[in-house]
CSV table of C-alpha atoms in Angstrom, one decimal:
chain,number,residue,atom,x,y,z
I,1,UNK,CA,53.2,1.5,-24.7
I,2,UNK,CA,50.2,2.1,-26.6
I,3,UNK,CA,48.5,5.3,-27.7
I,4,UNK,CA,46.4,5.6,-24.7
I,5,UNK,CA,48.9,5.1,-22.1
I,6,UNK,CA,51.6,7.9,-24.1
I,7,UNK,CA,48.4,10.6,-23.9
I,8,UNK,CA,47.8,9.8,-20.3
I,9,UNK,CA,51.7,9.7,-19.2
I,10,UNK,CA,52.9,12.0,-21.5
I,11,UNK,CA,50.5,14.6,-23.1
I,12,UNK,CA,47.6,15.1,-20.1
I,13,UNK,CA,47.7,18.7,-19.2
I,14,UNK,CA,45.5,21.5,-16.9
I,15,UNK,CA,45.7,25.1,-18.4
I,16,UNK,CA,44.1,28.2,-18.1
I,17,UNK,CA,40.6,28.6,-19.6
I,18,UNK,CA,41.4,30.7,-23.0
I,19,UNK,CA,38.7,33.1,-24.1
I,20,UNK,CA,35.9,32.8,-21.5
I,21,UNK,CA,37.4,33.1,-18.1
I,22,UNK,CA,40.8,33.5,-15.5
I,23,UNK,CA,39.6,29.6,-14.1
I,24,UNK,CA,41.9,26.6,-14.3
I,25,UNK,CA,41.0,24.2,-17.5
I,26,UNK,CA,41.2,20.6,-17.2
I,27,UNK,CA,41.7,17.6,-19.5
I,28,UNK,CA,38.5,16.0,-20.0
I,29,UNK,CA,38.2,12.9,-22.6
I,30,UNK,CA,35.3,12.4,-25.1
I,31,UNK,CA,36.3,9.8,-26.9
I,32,UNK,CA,38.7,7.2,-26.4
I,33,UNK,CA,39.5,4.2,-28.7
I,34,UNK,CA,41.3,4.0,-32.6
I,35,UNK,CA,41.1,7.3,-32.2
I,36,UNK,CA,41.5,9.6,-28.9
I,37,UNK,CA,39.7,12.6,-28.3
I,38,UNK,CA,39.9,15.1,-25.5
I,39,UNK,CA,39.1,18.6,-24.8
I,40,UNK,CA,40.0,21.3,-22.3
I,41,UNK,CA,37.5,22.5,-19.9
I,42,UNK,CA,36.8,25.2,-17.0
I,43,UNK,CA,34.8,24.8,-13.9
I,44,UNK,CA,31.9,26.9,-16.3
I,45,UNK,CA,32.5,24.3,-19.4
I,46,UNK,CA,34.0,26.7,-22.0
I,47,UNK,CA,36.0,24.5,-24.1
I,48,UNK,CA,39.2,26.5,-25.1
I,49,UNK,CA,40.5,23.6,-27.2
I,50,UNK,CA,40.0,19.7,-28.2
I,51,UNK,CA,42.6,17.4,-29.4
I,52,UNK,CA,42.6,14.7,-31.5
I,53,UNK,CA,44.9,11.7,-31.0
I,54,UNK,CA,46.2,9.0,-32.8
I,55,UNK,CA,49.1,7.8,-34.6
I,56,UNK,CA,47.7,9.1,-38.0
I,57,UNK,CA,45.2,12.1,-37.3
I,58,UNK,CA,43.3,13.5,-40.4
I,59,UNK,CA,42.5,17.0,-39.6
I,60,UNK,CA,39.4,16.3,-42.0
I,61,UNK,CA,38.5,13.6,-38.8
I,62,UNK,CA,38.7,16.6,-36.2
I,63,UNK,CA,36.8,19.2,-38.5
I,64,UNK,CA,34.0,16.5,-38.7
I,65,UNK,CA,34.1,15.7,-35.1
I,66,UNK,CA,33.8,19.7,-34.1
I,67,UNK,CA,31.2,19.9,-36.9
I,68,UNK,CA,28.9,17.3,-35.5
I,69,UNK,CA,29.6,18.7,-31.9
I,70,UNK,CA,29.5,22.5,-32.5
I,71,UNK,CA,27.5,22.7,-35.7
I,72,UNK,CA,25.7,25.9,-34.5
I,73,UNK,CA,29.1,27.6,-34.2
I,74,UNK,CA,29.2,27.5,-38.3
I,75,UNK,CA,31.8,25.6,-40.2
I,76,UNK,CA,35.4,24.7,-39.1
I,77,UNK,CA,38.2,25.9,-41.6
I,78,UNK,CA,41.2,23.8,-42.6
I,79,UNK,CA,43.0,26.8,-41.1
I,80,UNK,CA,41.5,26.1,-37.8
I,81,UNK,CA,43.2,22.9,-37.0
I,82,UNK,CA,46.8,22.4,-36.4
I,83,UNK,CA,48.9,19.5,-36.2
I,84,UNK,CA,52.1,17.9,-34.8
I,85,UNK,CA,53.8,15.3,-34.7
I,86,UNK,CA,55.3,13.4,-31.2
I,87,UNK,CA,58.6,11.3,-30.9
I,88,UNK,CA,59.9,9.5,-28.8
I,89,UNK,CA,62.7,10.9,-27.9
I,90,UNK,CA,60.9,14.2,-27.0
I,91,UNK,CA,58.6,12.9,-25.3
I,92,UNK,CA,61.3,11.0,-23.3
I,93,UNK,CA,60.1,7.4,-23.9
I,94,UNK,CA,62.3,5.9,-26.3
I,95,UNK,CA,62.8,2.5,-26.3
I,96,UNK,CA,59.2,2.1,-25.5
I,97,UNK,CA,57.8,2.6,-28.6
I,98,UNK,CA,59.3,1.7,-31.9
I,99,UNK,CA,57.6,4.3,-34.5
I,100,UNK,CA,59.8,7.6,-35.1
I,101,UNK,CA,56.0,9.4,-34.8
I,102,UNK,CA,55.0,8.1,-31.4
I,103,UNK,CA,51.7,9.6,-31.5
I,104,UNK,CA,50.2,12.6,-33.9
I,105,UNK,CA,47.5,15.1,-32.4
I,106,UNK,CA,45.1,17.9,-34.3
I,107,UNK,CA,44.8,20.6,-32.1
I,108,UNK,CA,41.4,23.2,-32.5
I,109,UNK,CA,41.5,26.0,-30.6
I,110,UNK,CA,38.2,27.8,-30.0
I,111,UNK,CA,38.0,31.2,-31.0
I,112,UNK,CA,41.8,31.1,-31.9
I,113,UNK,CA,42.6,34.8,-34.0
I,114,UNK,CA,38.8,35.1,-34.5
I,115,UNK,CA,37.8,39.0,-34.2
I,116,UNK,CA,33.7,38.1,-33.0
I,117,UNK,CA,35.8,37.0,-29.7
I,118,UNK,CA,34.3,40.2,-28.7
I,119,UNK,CA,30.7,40.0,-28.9
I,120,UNK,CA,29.7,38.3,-25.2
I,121,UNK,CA,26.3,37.1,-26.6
I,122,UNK,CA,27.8,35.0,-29.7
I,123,UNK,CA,27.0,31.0,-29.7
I,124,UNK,CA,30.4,28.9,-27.7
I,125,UNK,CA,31.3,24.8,-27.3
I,126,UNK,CA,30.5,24.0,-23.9
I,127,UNK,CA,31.1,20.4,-21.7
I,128,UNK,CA,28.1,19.7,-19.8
I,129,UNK,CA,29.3,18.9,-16.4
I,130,UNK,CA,26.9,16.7,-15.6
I,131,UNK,CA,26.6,14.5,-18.3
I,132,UNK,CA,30.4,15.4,-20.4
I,133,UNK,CA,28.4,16.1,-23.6
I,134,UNK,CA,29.4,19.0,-25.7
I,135,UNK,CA,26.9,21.3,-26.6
I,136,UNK,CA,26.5,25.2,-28.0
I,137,UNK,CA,25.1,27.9,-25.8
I,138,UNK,CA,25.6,32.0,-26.1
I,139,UNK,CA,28.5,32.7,-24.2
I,140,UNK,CA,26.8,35.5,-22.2
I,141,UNK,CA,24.4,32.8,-20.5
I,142,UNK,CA,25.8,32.4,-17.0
I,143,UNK,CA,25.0,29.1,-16.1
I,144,UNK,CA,25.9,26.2,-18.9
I,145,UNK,CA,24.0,23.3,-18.7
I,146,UNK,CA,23.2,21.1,-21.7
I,147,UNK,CA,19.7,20.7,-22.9
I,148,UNK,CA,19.8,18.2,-25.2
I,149,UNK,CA,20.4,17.9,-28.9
I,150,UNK,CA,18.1,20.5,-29.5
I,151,UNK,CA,20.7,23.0,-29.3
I,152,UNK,CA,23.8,21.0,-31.5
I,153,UNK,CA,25.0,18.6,-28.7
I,154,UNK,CA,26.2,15.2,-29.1
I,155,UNK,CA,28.0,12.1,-27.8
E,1,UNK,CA,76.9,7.4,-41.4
E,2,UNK,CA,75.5,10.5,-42.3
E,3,UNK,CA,75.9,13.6,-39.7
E,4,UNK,CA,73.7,16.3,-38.9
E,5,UNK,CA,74.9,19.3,-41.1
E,6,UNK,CA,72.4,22.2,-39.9
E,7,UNK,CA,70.2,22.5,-37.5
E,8,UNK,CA,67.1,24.2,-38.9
E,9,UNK,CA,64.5,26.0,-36.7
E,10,UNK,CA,61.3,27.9,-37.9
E,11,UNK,CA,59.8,29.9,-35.3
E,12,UNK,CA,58.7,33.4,-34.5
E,13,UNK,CA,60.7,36.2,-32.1
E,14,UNK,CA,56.5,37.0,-30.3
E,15,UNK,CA,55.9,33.4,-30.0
E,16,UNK,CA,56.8,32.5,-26.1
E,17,UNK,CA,57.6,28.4,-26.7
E,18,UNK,CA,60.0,29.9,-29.9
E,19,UNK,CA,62.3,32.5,-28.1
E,20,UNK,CA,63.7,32.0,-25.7
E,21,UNK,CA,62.3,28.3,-25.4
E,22,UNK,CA,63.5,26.7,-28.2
E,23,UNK,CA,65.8,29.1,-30.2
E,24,UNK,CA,68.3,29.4,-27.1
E,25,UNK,CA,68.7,25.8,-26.6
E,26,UNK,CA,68.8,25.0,-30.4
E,27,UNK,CA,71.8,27.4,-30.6
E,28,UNK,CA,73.3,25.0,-27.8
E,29,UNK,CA,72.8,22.1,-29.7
E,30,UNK,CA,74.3,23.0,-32.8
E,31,UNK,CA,77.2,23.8,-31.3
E,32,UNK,CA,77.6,20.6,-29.7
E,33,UNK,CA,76.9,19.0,-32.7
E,34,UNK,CA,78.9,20.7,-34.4
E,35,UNK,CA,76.7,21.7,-37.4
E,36,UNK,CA,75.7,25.0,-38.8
E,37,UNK,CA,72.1,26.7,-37.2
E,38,UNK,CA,69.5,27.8,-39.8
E,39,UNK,CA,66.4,29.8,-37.8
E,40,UNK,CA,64.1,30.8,-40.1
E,41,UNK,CA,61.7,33.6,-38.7
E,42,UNK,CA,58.1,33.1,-40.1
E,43,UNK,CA,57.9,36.6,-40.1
E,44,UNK,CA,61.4,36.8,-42.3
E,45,UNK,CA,61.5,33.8,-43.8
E,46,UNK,CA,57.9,33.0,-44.5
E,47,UNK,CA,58.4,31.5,-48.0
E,48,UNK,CA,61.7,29.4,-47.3
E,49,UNK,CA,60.3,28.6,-43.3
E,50,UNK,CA,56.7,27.1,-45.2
E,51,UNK,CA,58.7,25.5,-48.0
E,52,UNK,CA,60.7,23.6,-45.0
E,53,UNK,CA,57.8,22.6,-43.1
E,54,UNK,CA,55.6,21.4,-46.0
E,55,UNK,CA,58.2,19.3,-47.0
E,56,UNK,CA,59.5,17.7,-43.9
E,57,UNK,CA,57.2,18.8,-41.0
E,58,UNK,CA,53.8,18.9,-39.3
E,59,UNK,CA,52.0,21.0,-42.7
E,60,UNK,CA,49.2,22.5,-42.1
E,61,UNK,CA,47.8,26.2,-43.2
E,62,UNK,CA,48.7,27.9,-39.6
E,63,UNK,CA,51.1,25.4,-38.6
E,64,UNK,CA,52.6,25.4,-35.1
E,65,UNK,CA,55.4,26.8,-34.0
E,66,UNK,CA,58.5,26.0,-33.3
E,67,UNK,CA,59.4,23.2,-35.2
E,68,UNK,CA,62.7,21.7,-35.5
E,69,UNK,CA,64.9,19.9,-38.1
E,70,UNK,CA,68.0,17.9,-38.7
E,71,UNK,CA,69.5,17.8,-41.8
E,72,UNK,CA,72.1,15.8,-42.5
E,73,UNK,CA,75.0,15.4,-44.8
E,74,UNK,CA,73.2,13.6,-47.4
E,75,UNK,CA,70.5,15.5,-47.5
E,76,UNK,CA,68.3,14.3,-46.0
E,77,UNK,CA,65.8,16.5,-43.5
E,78,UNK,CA,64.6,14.8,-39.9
E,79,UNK,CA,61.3,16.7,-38.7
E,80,UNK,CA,63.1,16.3,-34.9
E,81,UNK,CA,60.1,18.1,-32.8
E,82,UNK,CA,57.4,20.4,-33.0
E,83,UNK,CA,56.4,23.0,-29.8
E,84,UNK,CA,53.5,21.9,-27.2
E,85,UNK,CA,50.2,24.1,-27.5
E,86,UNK,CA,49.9,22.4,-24.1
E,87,UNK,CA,52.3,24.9,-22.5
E,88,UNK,CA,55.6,26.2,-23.1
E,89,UNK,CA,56.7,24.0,-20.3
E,90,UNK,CA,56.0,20.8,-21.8
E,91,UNK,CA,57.7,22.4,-24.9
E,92,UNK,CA,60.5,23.2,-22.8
E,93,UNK,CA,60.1,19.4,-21.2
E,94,UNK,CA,60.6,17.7,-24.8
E,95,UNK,CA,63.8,19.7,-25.1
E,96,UNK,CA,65.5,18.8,-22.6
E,97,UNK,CA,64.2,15.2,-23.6
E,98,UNK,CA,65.5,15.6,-27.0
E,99,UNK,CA,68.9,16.8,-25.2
E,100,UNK,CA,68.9,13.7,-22.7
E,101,UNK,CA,67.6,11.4,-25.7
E,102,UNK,CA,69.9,8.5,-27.7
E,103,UNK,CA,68.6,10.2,-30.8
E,104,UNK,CA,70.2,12.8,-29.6
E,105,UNK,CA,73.8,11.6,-28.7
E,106,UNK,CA,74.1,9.3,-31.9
E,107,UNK,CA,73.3,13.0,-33.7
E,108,UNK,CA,76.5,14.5,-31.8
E,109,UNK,CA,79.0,11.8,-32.2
């Protein structure tokens, strides 16, 4: 079973937007390959988290990703990204993988124990919906549609 | 073979995929393996609780919680799962996993 296949089967989850909204997030990938990347997005494109996958993940790897997607939001602290490791047996797949670590994800949580949550105008990651390119708008803007790379997105 | 001699959990009483998600079940399981329960409370144990996960576990300045350990008789300490940031339910899916698991029942015989 590879890497792809464990996230997919075993790690793909909807949520609750965090920070932004009461809407249903869903799992969204932006990068899949040596590496797996995906975020979690509502119906307005707040991004409440991404995740990093692979079966050894270098926070360093995710704080660069963020960086070059969110660079408007300022830098991403070490203490921002958290890690863990996923075994087979708790992920109920032994036997179909041989590594004790099955898989290893970096989790970032936007806004996570950050106090400026509270100003509705400050700068947030969005998902363009159309296009599934991150990009930075103020939070307060009601519609979210990216604009280009003008404004810090990427692909 | 070595055994399993504690059971070591570090979590937090306010966090929702520690108590009653993890701790309750990890009582279970030390009984059945017959090995001592260490829960170290972040908010108690902070020093000891880092120390543990640093050295054995998923390290990281806010690390997440729960995470859970096996040590056994020669010393040794298996990082055995970490909580789901996902949801508690997948946290409380990769318990009973971990309870259902052959990792699990060479642990308890």
């Amino acid at each position: 079973m590879d890497s792809l296949q464990i996230i997919e089967n075993y790690l793909k989850s909807d949520g609750r937007c965090y920070g932004h909204c009461e809407g249903r997030a869903e799992m969204v990938f932006l990068e899949k390959g040596r590496r797996t990347v995906s975020c979690m997005a509502c119906p307005g494109g707040y991004v409440s988290r991404i995740v990093m996958y692979a079966p050894e993940v270098d926070p360093a790897d995710l704080q660069e990703f963020i960086a070059a997607s969110a660079g408007a939001l300022g830098p991403v602290g070490e203490e921002e990204i958290r890690v863990a490791t996923r075994h087979p047996w708790d992920l109920g797949i032994e036997g179909q993988v041989k590594e004790d670590a099955a898989i290893r994800q970096a989790y970032w949580t936007q806004n996570y124990r950050k106090t400026k949550t509270d100003n509705p105008s400050r700068n947030a990651l969005f998902l363009c919906r159309d296009c599934s390119e991150l990009f930075v708008s103020p939070l307060s803007d009601g519609v979210h549609r990216h604009a280009g790379q003008a404004n810090g997105g990427r692909r | 073979m070595s055994k399993v001699s504690k059971v070591k959990v570090v979590y937090a009483n306010w966090c929702p995929h520690c108590v009653p998600t993890t701790v309750e079940p990890m009582k279970e399981v030390a009984r059945e393996i017959g090995a001592e329960l260490e829960l170290l409370d972040i908010d108690v144990a902070g020093e000891r609780a880092d120390e543990v996960v640093r050295e054995h576990g998923d390290w990281c300045a806010d690390y997440i919680i729960p995470q859970v350990f096996f040590e056994y008789t020669d010393g040794t300490v298996k990082h055995v799962m970490s909580g789901y940031s996902e949801s508690v339910d997948m946290t409380k899916r990769a318990i009973a996993n971990l309870r259902r698991s052959a990792f699990y029942r060479k642990a308890s015989s």
